[in-house]
PDB file of C-alpha atoms in Angstrom:
ATOM      1  CA  MET A   1     -18.566   3.931  -2.877  1.00  0.00           C
ATOM      2  CA  ARG A   2     -18.481   4.265   0.894  1.00  0.00           C
ATOM      3  CA  SER A   3     -15.620   6.211   2.441  1.00  0.00           C
ATOM      4  CA  VAL A   4     -13.866   6.391   5.794  1.00  0.00           C
ATOM      5  CA  GLU A   5     -11.932   9.195   7.455  1.00  0.00           C
ATOM      6  CA  LEU A   6      -8.580   7.635   8.343  1.00  0.00           C
ATOM      7  CA  VAL A   7      -7.131  10.932   9.522  1.00  0.00           C
ATOM      8  CA  SER A   8      -9.016  14.175  10.054  1.00  0.00           C
ATOM      9  CA  GLY A   9      -9.850  15.598   6.661  1.00  0.00           C
ATOM     10  CA  ILE A  10      -8.707  12.535   4.680  1.00  0.00           C
ATOM     11  CA  HIS A  11     -11.641  10.603   3.239  1.00  0.00           C
ATOM     12  CA  SER A  12     -10.629   7.340   1.556  1.00  0.00           C
ATOM     13  CA  SER A  13     -12.750   4.900  -0.389  1.00  0.00           C
ATOM     14  CA  VAL A  14     -13.060   1.754   1.724  1.00  0.00           C
ATOM     15  CA  LEU A  15     -11.582  -0.190  -1.191  1.00  0.00           C
ATOM     16  CA  GLY A  16      -8.003   0.810  -1.920  1.00  0.00           C
ATOM     17  CA  PHE A  17      -5.853   0.064  -4.948  1.00  0.00           C
ATOM     18  CA  GLY A  18      -2.541  -1.667  -4.177  1.00  0.00           C
ATOM     19  CA  CYS A  19       0.032  -0.480  -6.719  1.00  0.00           C
ATOM     20  CA  ALA A  20       2.916  -2.812  -5.856  1.00  0.00           C
ATOM     21  CA  PRO A  21       2.731  -4.974  -9.032  1.00  0.00           C
ATOM     22  CA  ILE A  22       2.868  -1.974 -11.385  1.00  0.00           C
ATOM     23  CA  LEU A  23       5.973  -2.186 -13.602  1.00  0.00           C
ATOM     24  CA  GLY A  24       6.899  -5.372 -11.804  1.00  0.00           C
ATOM     25  CA  ALA A  25       4.515  -8.233 -12.504  1.00  0.00           C
ATOM     26  CA  VAL A  26       2.150  -5.883 -14.372  1.00  0.00           C
ATOM     27  CA  GLY A  27       3.072  -3.829 -17.437  1.00  0.00           C
ATOM     28  CA  ARG A  28       2.148  -0.264 -18.338  1.00  0.00           C
ATOM     29  CA  ARG A  29      -0.915  -0.926 -20.475  1.00  0.00           C
ATOM     30  CA  GLU A  30      -2.493  -3.386 -18.071  1.00  0.00           C
ATOM     31  CA  ALA A  31      -1.762  -1.046 -15.175  1.00  0.00           C
ATOM     32  CA  ASP A  32      -3.346   1.913 -16.930  1.00  0.00           C
ATOM     33  CA  ARG A  33      -6.478  -0.046 -17.788  1.00  0.00           C
ATOM     34  CA  ALA A  34      -6.824  -1.173 -14.189  1.00  0.00           C
ATOM     35  CA  LEU A  35      -6.162   2.262 -12.707  1.00  0.00           C
ATOM     36  CA  GLY A  36      -8.696   3.833 -15.030  1.00  0.00           C
ATOM     37  CA  HIS A  37     -11.346   1.226 -14.260  1.00  0.00           C
ATOM     38  CA  ALA A  38     -10.734   1.578 -10.528  1.00  0.00           C
ATOM     39  CA  LEU A  39     -11.275   5.334 -10.785  1.00  0.00           C
ATOM     40  CA  ASP A  40     -14.482   4.752 -12.757  1.00  0.00           C
ATOM     41  CA  CYS A  41     -15.689   2.397 -10.012  1.00  0.00           C
ATOM     42  CA  GLY A  42     -15.164   4.992  -7.287  1.00  0.00           C
ATOM     43  CA  VAL A  43     -11.794   3.950  -5.867  1.00  0.00           C
ATOM     44  CA  THR A  44      -9.980   7.004  -4.497  1.00  0.00           C
ATOM     45  CA  HIS A  45      -7.295   5.454  -2.249  1.00  0.00           C
ATOM     46  CA  PHE A  46      -4.034   4.495  -3.987  1.00  0.00           C
ATOM     47  CA  ASP A  47      -1.233   2.801  -2.062  1.00  0.00           C
ATOM     48  CA  ILE A  48       2.360   2.846  -3.276  1.00  0.00           C
ATOM     49  CA  ALA A  49       5.956   2.941  -2.038  1.00  0.00           C
ATOM     50  CA  ARG A  50       9.417   3.981  -3.191  1.00  0.00           C
ATOM     51  CA  SER A  51      10.346   0.335  -3.759  1.00  0.00           C
ATOM     52  CA  TYR A  52       7.323  -0.768  -5.796  1.00  0.00           C
ATOM     53  CA  GLY A  53       7.856  -1.696  -9.425  1.00  0.00           C
ATOM     54  CA  TYR A  54      11.586  -1.918  -8.721  1.00  0.00           C
ATOM     55  CA  GLY A  55      11.513   1.824  -8.091  1.00  0.00           C
ATOM     56  CA  GLU A  56       9.415   2.745 -11.154  1.00  0.00           C
ATOM     57  CA  ALA A  57       5.831   2.480  -9.922  1.00  0.00           C
ATOM     58  CA  GLU A  58       5.581   5.910  -8.304  1.00  0.00           C
ATOM     59  CA  SER A  59       6.506   7.742 -11.503  1.00  0.00           C
ATOM     60  CA  HIS A  60       4.050   5.720 -13.558  1.00  0.00           C
ATOM     61  CA  VAL A  61       1.187   6.237 -11.119  1.00  0.00           C
ATOM     62  CA  GLY A  62       2.040   9.932 -10.836  1.00  0.00           C
ATOM     63  CA  ARG A  63       1.771  10.394 -14.590  1.00  0.00           C
ATOM     64  CA  PHE A  64      -1.508   8.503 -14.784  1.00  0.00           C
ATOM     65  CA  LEU A  65      -3.188  10.330 -11.900  1.00  0.00           C
ATOM     66  CA  ALA A  66      -1.997  13.792 -12.931  1.00  0.00           C
ATOM     67  CA  GLY A  67      -4.847  16.282 -13.043  1.00  0.00           C
ATOM     68  CA  ARG A  68      -7.017  14.415 -10.520  1.00  0.00           C
ATOM     69  CA  ARG A  69      -4.971  14.978  -7.391  1.00  0.00           C
ATOM     70  CA  GLU A  70      -7.632  16.723  -5.320  1.00  0.00           C
ATOM     71  CA  GLU A  71     -10.033  13.809  -5.803  1.00  0.00           C
ATOM     72  CA  LEU A  72      -7.608  11.197  -4.500  1.00  0.00           C
ATOM     73  CA  VAL A  73      -5.892   9.871  -1.412  1.00  0.00           C
ATOM     74  CA  ILE A  74      -2.300   8.932  -2.191  1.00  0.00           C
ATOM     75  CA  ALA A  75      -0.280   6.977   0.350  1.00  0.00           C
ATOM     76  CA  SER A  76       3.409   6.185   0.004  1.00  0.00           C
ATOM     77  CA  LYS A  77       6.134   4.798   2.233  1.00  0.00           C
ATOM     78  CA  PHE A  78       9.771   5.145   3.129  1.00  0.00           C
ATOM     79  CA  GLY A  79      12.267   2.648   4.456  1.00  0.00           C
ATOM     80  CA  ILE A  80      12.846   0.383   1.440  1.00  0.00           C
ATOM     81  CA  ARG A  81      14.172   1.466  -1.949  1.00  0.00           C
ATOM     82  CA  ALA A  82      15.265  -0.108  -5.209  1.00  0.00           C
ATOM     83  CA  THR A  83      19.019  -0.486  -5.743  1.00  0.00           C
ATOM     84  CA  TRP A  84      20.949   0.412  -8.887  1.00  0.00           C
ATOM     85  CA  LYS A  85      20.734  -3.241  -9.848  1.00  0.00           C
ATOM     86  CA  ALA A  86      16.969  -2.894 -10.228  1.00  0.00           C
ATOM     87  CA  GLY A  87      17.578  -0.639 -13.214  1.00  0.00           C
ATOM     88  CA  LEU A  88      19.255  -3.537 -14.989  1.00  0.00           C
ATOM     89  CA  LEU A  89      15.936  -5.385 -14.956  1.00  0.00           C
ATOM     90  CA  ARG A  90      14.070  -2.699 -16.920  1.00  0.00           C
ATOM     91  CA  PRO A  91      14.600  -4.150 -20.430  1.00  0.00           C
ATOM     92  CA  LEU A  92      13.951  -7.694 -19.200  1.00  0.00           C
ATOM     93  CA  LYS A  93      10.634  -7.152 -17.427  1.00  0.00           C
ATOM     94  CA  PRO A  94       8.391  -7.321 -20.544  1.00  0.00           C
ATOM     95  CA  LEU A  95       9.953 -10.660 -21.529  1.00  0.00           C
ATOM     96  CA  VAL A  96       9.492 -12.072 -18.026  1.00  0.00           C
ATOM     97  CA  ARG A  97       5.826 -11.021 -18.015  1.00  0.00           C
ATOM     98  CA  THR A  98       5.299 -12.676 -21.405  1.00  0.00           C
ATOM     99  CA  LEU A  99       6.848 -15.941 -20.250  1.00  0.00           C
ATOM    100  CA  LYS A 100       4.757 -15.929 -17.075  1.00  0.00           C
ATOM    101  CA  GLY A 101       1.631 -15.267 -19.094  1.00  0.00           C
ATOM    102  CA  GLN A 102       2.307 -18.351 -21.217  1.00  0.00           C
ATOM    103  CA  ARG A 103       2.382 -20.632 -18.197  1.00  0.00           C
ATOM    104  CA  LYS A 104      -0.790 -22.347 -17.095  1.00  0.00           C
ATOM    105  CA  PRO A 105      -1.483 -21.630 -13.416  1.00  0.00           C
ATOM    106  CA  ALA A 106      -1.292 -24.737 -11.274  1.00  0.00           C
ATOM    107  CA  MET A 107      -3.974 -23.655  -8.803  1.00  0.00           C
ATOM    108  CA  GLY A 108      -6.307 -21.576 -10.966  1.00  0.00           C
ATOM    109  CA  PRO A 109      -6.210 -17.855 -11.733  1.00  0.00           C
ATOM    110  CA  PRO A 110      -4.925 -15.296  -9.261  1.00  0.00           C
ATOM    111  CA  SER A 111      -7.325 -14.220  -6.563  1.00  0.00           C
ATOM    112  CA  SER A 112      -9.383 -11.131  -7.301  1.00  0.00           C
ATOM    113  CA  THR A 113      -7.914  -9.532  -4.223  1.00  0.00           C
ATOM    114  CA  GLU A 114      -4.384 -10.790  -4.594  1.00  0.00           C
ATOM    115  CA  ILE A 115      -2.228  -8.312  -2.755  1.00  0.00           C
ATOM    116  CA  GLN A 116       1.280  -7.012  -2.929  1.00  0.00           C
ATOM    117  CA  SER A 117       4.254  -8.649  -1.338  1.00  0.00           C
ATOM    118  CA  THR A 118       6.886  -6.290  -0.053  1.00  0.00           C
ATOM    119  CA  PRO A 119      10.523  -6.981  -0.908  1.00  0.00           C
ATOM    120  CA  LYS A 120      12.518  -7.810   2.185  1.00  0.00           C
ATOM    121  CA  ARG A 121      16.109  -8.740   1.292  1.00  0.00           C
ATOM    122  CA  ASP A 122      17.151  -9.254  -2.307  1.00  0.00           C
ATOM    123  CA  PRO A 123      19.740  -7.793  -4.690  1.00  0.00           C
ATOM    124  CA  PHE A 124      17.261  -5.288  -6.087  1.00  0.00           C
ATOM    125  CA  HIS A 125      16.046  -3.649  -2.868  1.00  0.00           C
ATOM    126  CA  GLN A 126      17.677  -2.290   0.246  1.00  0.00           C
ATOM    127  CA  ARG A 127      16.595  -0.800   3.527  1.00  0.00           C
ATOM    128  CA  ILE A 128      17.521   2.785   4.224  1.00  0.00           C
ATOM    129  CA  PRO A 129      18.377   4.241   7.629  1.00  0.00           C
ATOM    130  CA  LEU A 130      15.270   5.227   9.581  1.00  0.00           C
ATOM    131  CA  THR A 131      16.441   8.745  10.287  1.00  0.00           C
ATOM    132  CA  PRO A 132      14.717  12.122   9.831  1.00  0.00           C
ATOM    133  CA  ALA A 133      17.152  13.064   7.063  1.00  0.00           C
ATOM    134  CA  ALA A 134      16.526   9.827   5.151  1.00  0.00           C
ATOM    135  CA  MET A 135      12.790  10.209   5.650  1.00  0.00           C
ATOM    136  CA  GLN A 136      12.867  13.767   4.292  1.00  0.00           C
ATOM    137  CA  ALA A 137      14.939  12.733   1.269  1.00  0.00           C
ATOM    138  CA  SER A 138      12.661   9.780   0.489  1.00  0.00           C
ATOM    139  CA  LEU A 139       9.574  11.979   0.752  1.00  0.00           C
ATOM    140  CA  GLU A 140      10.996  14.541  -1.663  1.00  0.00           C
ATOM    141  CA  GLN A 141      11.722  11.775  -4.162  1.00  0.00           C
ATOM    142  CA  SER A 142       8.177  10.423  -3.795  1.00  0.00           C
ATOM    143  CA  LEU A 143       6.619  13.857  -4.260  1.00  0.00           C
ATOM    144  CA  LYS A 144       8.631  14.469  -7.416  1.00  0.00           C
ATOM    145  CA  ALA A 145       7.829  11.042  -8.866  1.00  0.00           C
ATOM    146  CA  LEU A 146       4.139  11.308  -8.016  1.00  0.00           C
ATOM    147  CA  ARG A 147       3.884  14.877  -9.348  1.00  0.00           C
ATOM    148  CA  THR A 148       2.316  16.200  -6.186  1.00  0.00           C
ATOM    149  CA  ASP A 149       3.100  18.698  -3.437  1.00  0.00           C
ATOM    150  CA  TYR A 150       1.916  16.473  -0.613  1.00  0.00           C
ATOM    151  CA  LEU A 151       1.062  12.943   0.462  1.00  0.00           C
ATOM    152  CA  ASP A 152      -2.188  12.203   2.226  1.00  0.00           C
ATOM    153  CA  LEU A 153      -0.529   9.363   4.148  1.00  0.00           C
ATOM    154  CA  PHE A 154       3.156   8.727   4.698  1.00  0.00           C
ATOM    155  CA  PHE A 155       4.058   5.321   6.151  1.00  0.00           C
ATOM    156  CA  LEU A 156       7.197   3.947   7.703  1.00  0.00           C
ATOM    157  CA  HIS A 157       7.685   0.818   5.598  1.00  0.00           C
ATOM    158  CA  GLU A 158       7.868  -2.529   7.408  1.00  0.00           C
ATOM    159  CA  PRO A 159      10.658  -2.147   9.972  1.00  0.00           C
ATOM    160  CA  LEU A 160      12.199  -5.478  10.888  1.00  0.00           C
ATOM    161  CA  GLY A 161      12.366  -4.785  14.595  1.00  0.00           C
ATOM    162  CA  ALA A 162      11.950  -2.154  17.266  1.00  0.00           C
ATOM    163  CA  ILE A 163      12.064   1.331  15.752  1.00  0.00           C
ATOM    164  CA  GLU A 164      15.096   3.282  16.864  1.00  0.00           C
ATOM    165  CA  ARG A 165      15.072   7.078  17.115  1.00  0.00           C
ATOM    166  CA  LEU A 166      11.285   7.026  17.042  1.00  0.00           C
ATOM    167  CA  ASP A 167      11.013  10.336  18.886  1.00  0.00           C
ATOM    168  CA  ASP A 168      13.114  11.978  16.164  1.00  0.00           C
ATOM    169  CA  LEU A 169      10.982  10.442  13.420  1.00  0.00           C
ATOM    170  CA  VAL A 170       7.744  11.555  15.058  1.00  0.00           C
ATOM    171  CA  GLU A 171       9.097  15.077  15.450  1.00  0.00           C
ATOM    172  CA  ALA A 172      10.167  15.124  11.790  1.00  0.00           C
ATOM    173  CA  ALA A 173       6.733  13.854  10.729  1.00  0.00           C
ATOM    174  CA  GLU A 174       5.057  16.658  12.664  1.00  0.00           C
ATOM    175  CA  THR A 175       7.298  19.183  10.919  1.00  0.00           C
ATOM    176  CA  LEU A 176       6.369  17.724   7.533  1.00  0.00           C
ATOM    177  CA  LYS A 177       2.693  17.995   8.447  1.00  0.00           C
ATOM    178  CA  GLN A 178       3.128  21.629   9.462  1.00  0.00           C
ATOM    179  CA  GLN A 179       4.803  22.265   6.119  1.00  0.00           C
ATOM    180  CA  GLY A 180       1.826  20.740   4.320  1.00  0.00           C
ATOM    181  CA  LYS A 181       3.892  17.986   2.718  1.00  0.00           C
ATOM    182  CA  VAL A 182       2.213  15.187   4.681  1.00  0.00           C
ATOM    183  CA  LYS A 183      -1.310  15.016   6.077  1.00  0.00           C
ATOM    184  CA  GLY A 184      -1.196  11.725   7.982  1.00  0.00           C
ATOM    185  CA  TRP A 185       1.568   9.607   9.519  1.00  0.00           C
ATOM    186  CA  GLY A 186       1.445   5.845   9.712  1.00  0.00           C
ATOM    187  CA  LEU A 187       3.220   2.530  10.190  1.00  0.00           C
ATOM    188  CA  ALA A 188       3.051  -0.270   7.618  1.00  0.00           C
ATOM    189  CA  PHE A 189       4.148  -3.634   8.997  1.00  0.00           C
ATOM    190  CA  ASP A 190       3.773  -7.363   8.665  1.00  0.00           C
ATOM    191  CA  TRP A 191       1.908  -8.943  11.578  1.00  0.00           C
ATOM    192  CA  ALA A 192       4.805 -11.363  12.048  1.00  0.00           C
ATOM    193  CA  SER A 193       6.709  -8.424  13.549  1.00  0.00           C
ATOM    194  CA  HIS A 194       3.752  -7.298  15.668  1.00  0.00           C
ATOM    195  CA  SER A 195       5.344  -7.953  19.042  1.00  0.00           C
ATOM    196  CA  MET A 196       8.426  -5.914  18.136  1.00  0.00           C
ATOM    197  CA  VAL A 197       6.626  -2.859  16.735  1.00  0.00           C
ATOM    198  CA  ALA A 198       3.527  -2.852  18.967  1.00  0.00           C
ATOM    199  CA  PRO A 199       5.109  -0.571  21.617  1.00  0.00           C
ATOM    200  CA  SER A 200       5.254   2.185  18.965  1.00  0.00           C
ATOM    201  CA  PHE A 201       1.636   1.969  17.771  1.00  0.00           C
ATOM    202  CA  SER A 202       0.443   4.963  19.765  1.00  0.00           C
ATOM    203  CA  ARG A 203       2.944   7.202  17.956  1.00  0.00           C
ATOM    204  CA  PHE A 204       1.222   6.693  14.590  1.00  0.00           C
ATOM    205  CA  GLU A 205      -2.151   7.870  13.338  1.00  0.00           C
ATOM    206  CA  VAL A 206      -2.849   4.919  11.018  1.00  0.00           C
ATOM    207  CA  LEU A 207      -1.671   1.305  11.022  1.00  0.00           C
ATOM    208  CA  GLN A 208      -1.352  -0.753   7.841  1.00  0.00           C
ATOM    209  CA  PHE A 209      -0.902  -4.505   8.150  1.00  0.00           C
ATOM    210  CA  ASN A 210      -1.885  -7.877   6.710  1.00  0.00           C
ATOM    211  CA  ASN A 211      -5.238  -9.118   7.954  1.00  0.00           C
ATOM    212  CA  SER A 212      -7.742 -11.748   6.884  1.00  0.00           C
ATOM    213  CA  PRO A 213     -10.651 -13.585   8.550  1.00  0.00           C
ATOM    214  CA  GLY A 214      -8.624 -16.771   8.158  1.00  0.00           C
ATOM    215  CA  SER A 215      -5.480 -15.475   9.848  1.00  0.00           C
ATOM    216  CA  GLN A 216      -4.530 -16.586  13.342  1.00  0.00           C
ATOM    217  CA  HIS A 217      -4.296 -12.992  14.545  1.00  0.00           C
ATOM    218  CA  TYR A 218      -7.698 -11.846  13.249  1.00  0.00           C
ATOM    219  CA  ALA A 219      -9.421 -12.033  16.627  1.00  0.00           C
ATOM    220  CA  GLN A 220      -6.512 -10.240  18.297  1.00  0.00           C
ATOM    221  CA  ALA A 221      -6.578  -7.484  15.683  1.00  0.00           C
ATOM    222  CA  LEU A 222     -10.336  -7.207  16.024  1.00  0.00           C
ATOM    223  CA  ALA A 223     -10.173  -6.794  19.787  1.00  0.00           C
ATOM    224  CA  ALA A 224      -7.492  -4.125  19.555  1.00  0.00           C
ATOM    225  CA  ARG A 225      -8.356  -2.288  16.334  1.00  0.00           C
ATOM    226  CA  ARG A 226     -12.101  -2.704  15.650  1.00  0.00           C
ATOM    227  CA  ASP A 227     -12.917   1.016  15.578  1.00  0.00           C
ATOM    228  CA  GLN A 228      -9.435   2.329  14.857  1.00  0.00           C
ATOM    229  CA  PRO A 229      -8.200   3.645  11.479  1.00  0.00           C
ATOM    230  CA  ASN A 230      -6.523   0.759   9.657  1.00  0.00           C
ATOM    231  CA  VAL A 231      -5.407  -0.146   6.168  1.00  0.00           C
ATOM    232  CA  PHE A 232      -5.373  -3.890   5.511  1.00  0.00           C
ATOM    233  CA  PHE A 233      -3.563  -5.921   2.874  1.00  0.00           C
ATOM    234  CA  SER A 234      -3.618  -9.649   2.027  1.00  0.00           C
ATOM    235  CA  PRO A 235      -7.351  -9.999   2.819  1.00  0.00           C
ATOM    236  CA  LEU A 236      -7.688 -13.424   1.183  1.00  0.00           C
ATOM    237  CA  ARG A 237      -4.614 -15.079   2.614  1.00  0.00           C
ATOM    238  CA  GLY A 238      -5.935 -18.088   4.501  1.00  0.00           C
ATOM    239  CA  ALA A 239      -9.542 -16.926   4.111  1.00  0.00           C
ATOM    240  CA  GLY A 240     -10.850 -20.463   4.524  1.00  0.00           C
ATOM    241  CA  GLY A 241     -12.640 -20.791   1.187  1.00  0.00           C
ATOM    242  CA  LEU A 242     -14.846 -17.729   1.608  1.00  0.00           C
ATOM    243  CA  LYS A 243     -15.649 -15.940  -1.635  1.00  0.00           C
ATOM    244  CA  PRO A 244     -13.735 -12.674  -2.082  1.00  0.00           C
ATOM    245  CA  ASN A 245     -16.831 -10.483  -1.741  1.00  0.00           C
ATOM    246  CA  ARG A 246     -17.789 -12.231   1.507  1.00  0.00           C
ATOM    247  CA  VAL A 247     -14.302 -11.716   2.909  1.00  0.00           C
ATOM    248  CA  LEU A 248     -14.404  -8.017   2.127  1.00  0.00           C
ATOM    249  CA  GLU A 249     -17.921  -7.583   3.475  1.00  0.00           C
ATOM    250  CA  GLN A 250     -17.030  -9.344   6.731  1.00  0.00           C
ATOM    251  CA  MET A 251     -13.909  -7.266   7.225  1.00  0.00           C
ATOM    252  CA  TRP A 252     -15.709  -3.974   6.573  1.00  0.00           C
ATOM    253  CA  SER A 253     -18.411  -5.047   9.016  1.00  0.00           C
ATOM    254  CA  ASP A 254     -15.842  -5.969  11.681  1.00  0.00           C
ATOM    255  CA  PHE A 255     -13.591  -2.957  11.028  1.00  0.00           C
ATOM    256  CA  PRO A 256     -15.936  -0.121   9.988  1.00  0.00           C
ATOM    257  CA  ASN A 257     -13.202   2.536   9.881  1.00  0.00           C
ATOM    258  CA  SER A 258     -10.738   0.673   7.696  1.00  0.00           C
ATOM    259  CA  VAL A 259      -9.563   0.546   4.085  1.00  0.00           C
ATOM    260  CA  ILE A 260      -8.857  -2.807   2.421  1.00  0.00           C
ATOM    261  CA  LEU A 261      -6.151  -2.826  -0.244  1.00  0.00           C
ATOM    262  CA  CYS A 262      -6.536  -5.050  -3.278  1.00  0.00           C
ATOM    263  CA  SER A 263      -4.005  -5.365  -6.089  1.00  0.00           C
ATOM    264  CA  MET A 264      -6.631  -5.917  -8.762  1.00  0.00           C
ATOM    265  CA  PHE A 265      -5.854  -5.756 -12.454  1.00  0.00           C
ATOM    266  CA  LYS A 266      -8.770  -7.556 -14.105  1.00  0.00           C
ATOM    267  CA  PRO A 267     -11.799  -5.323 -14.769  1.00  0.00           C
ATOM    268  CA  GLU A 268     -14.242  -7.964 -13.539  1.00  0.00           C
ATOM    269  CA  HIS A 269     -12.383  -8.246 -10.232  1.00  0.00           C
ATOM    270  CA  ILE A 270     -12.325  -4.488  -9.758  1.00  0.00           C
ATOM    271  CA  THR A 271     -16.036  -4.283 -10.492  1.00  0.00           C
ATOM    272  CA  ALA A 272     -16.888  -7.116  -8.087  1.00  0.00           C
ATOM    273  CA  ASN A 273     -14.789  -5.657  -5.277  1.00  0.00           C
ATOM    274  CA  ALA A 274     -16.260  -2.194  -5.840  1.00  0.00           C
ATOM    275  CA  GLU A 275     -19.763  -3.624  -5.676  1.00  0.00           C
ATOM    276  CA  ALA A 276     -18.926  -5.228  -2.342  1.00  0.00           C
ATOM    277  CA  ALA A 277     -17.774  -1.816  -1.132  1.00  0.00           C
ATOM    278  CA  GLY A 278     -20.951  -0.046  -2.267  1.00  0.00           C
ATOM    279  CA  GLU A 279     -23.399   1.802  -0.088  1.00  0.00           C
TER     280      GLU A 279
END
């Protein structure tokens, strides 16, 4: 599979695996099958966050990827975490998945590149202060859960507005890089907040945001970020009827230095997306 260098020394497969559904909408066995198949297909970029899987996804992914760390690019985020109430859902999640699986989808099966949705405000997730101390604490928790000494990419997770104390955060990120705990520093955001966070873009090495050929902001993103290092999610949202492989191929052609995240849990979807990302 082709790769791109998002940050100096970090070579990611152009197709990334979005881990948000793991231990949320997707159970352990299905997740493990998908992770294993993605690895077999050449996927090396795995995207996760403290909040994913109601706080359980990092630990699960860390256990599964143990022993292959040097082959992989692992990206995580800070800024949103699961609350204590999320733990109450643990025994109920298998039942919820079973009930959902028994329902017939109204609009056909999920898209092969269906992507994660990030929790904003709900009883099971909360935003943490965007301070150096909170960032350090979140990172240490991620490293422990993921069974690693470092993250390849560490993202600030979807701030809702202008980022306060940004100078302090950038300084703390540089310290973490010097310590070898983080290799690259980025901002993950929803394009709806673009105007509020855009003044901070130059302070980050990588941007991660929703992008699709059918989105209203695609041309704007293309003009500003064509050759820049990006990580995209929600590639099929509003894609105008284009087949998934055509969407991916167009985006990689338009943004040659970018990774596209897909939350893909069916082997046939992983295979098809990997083929689109081939040499």
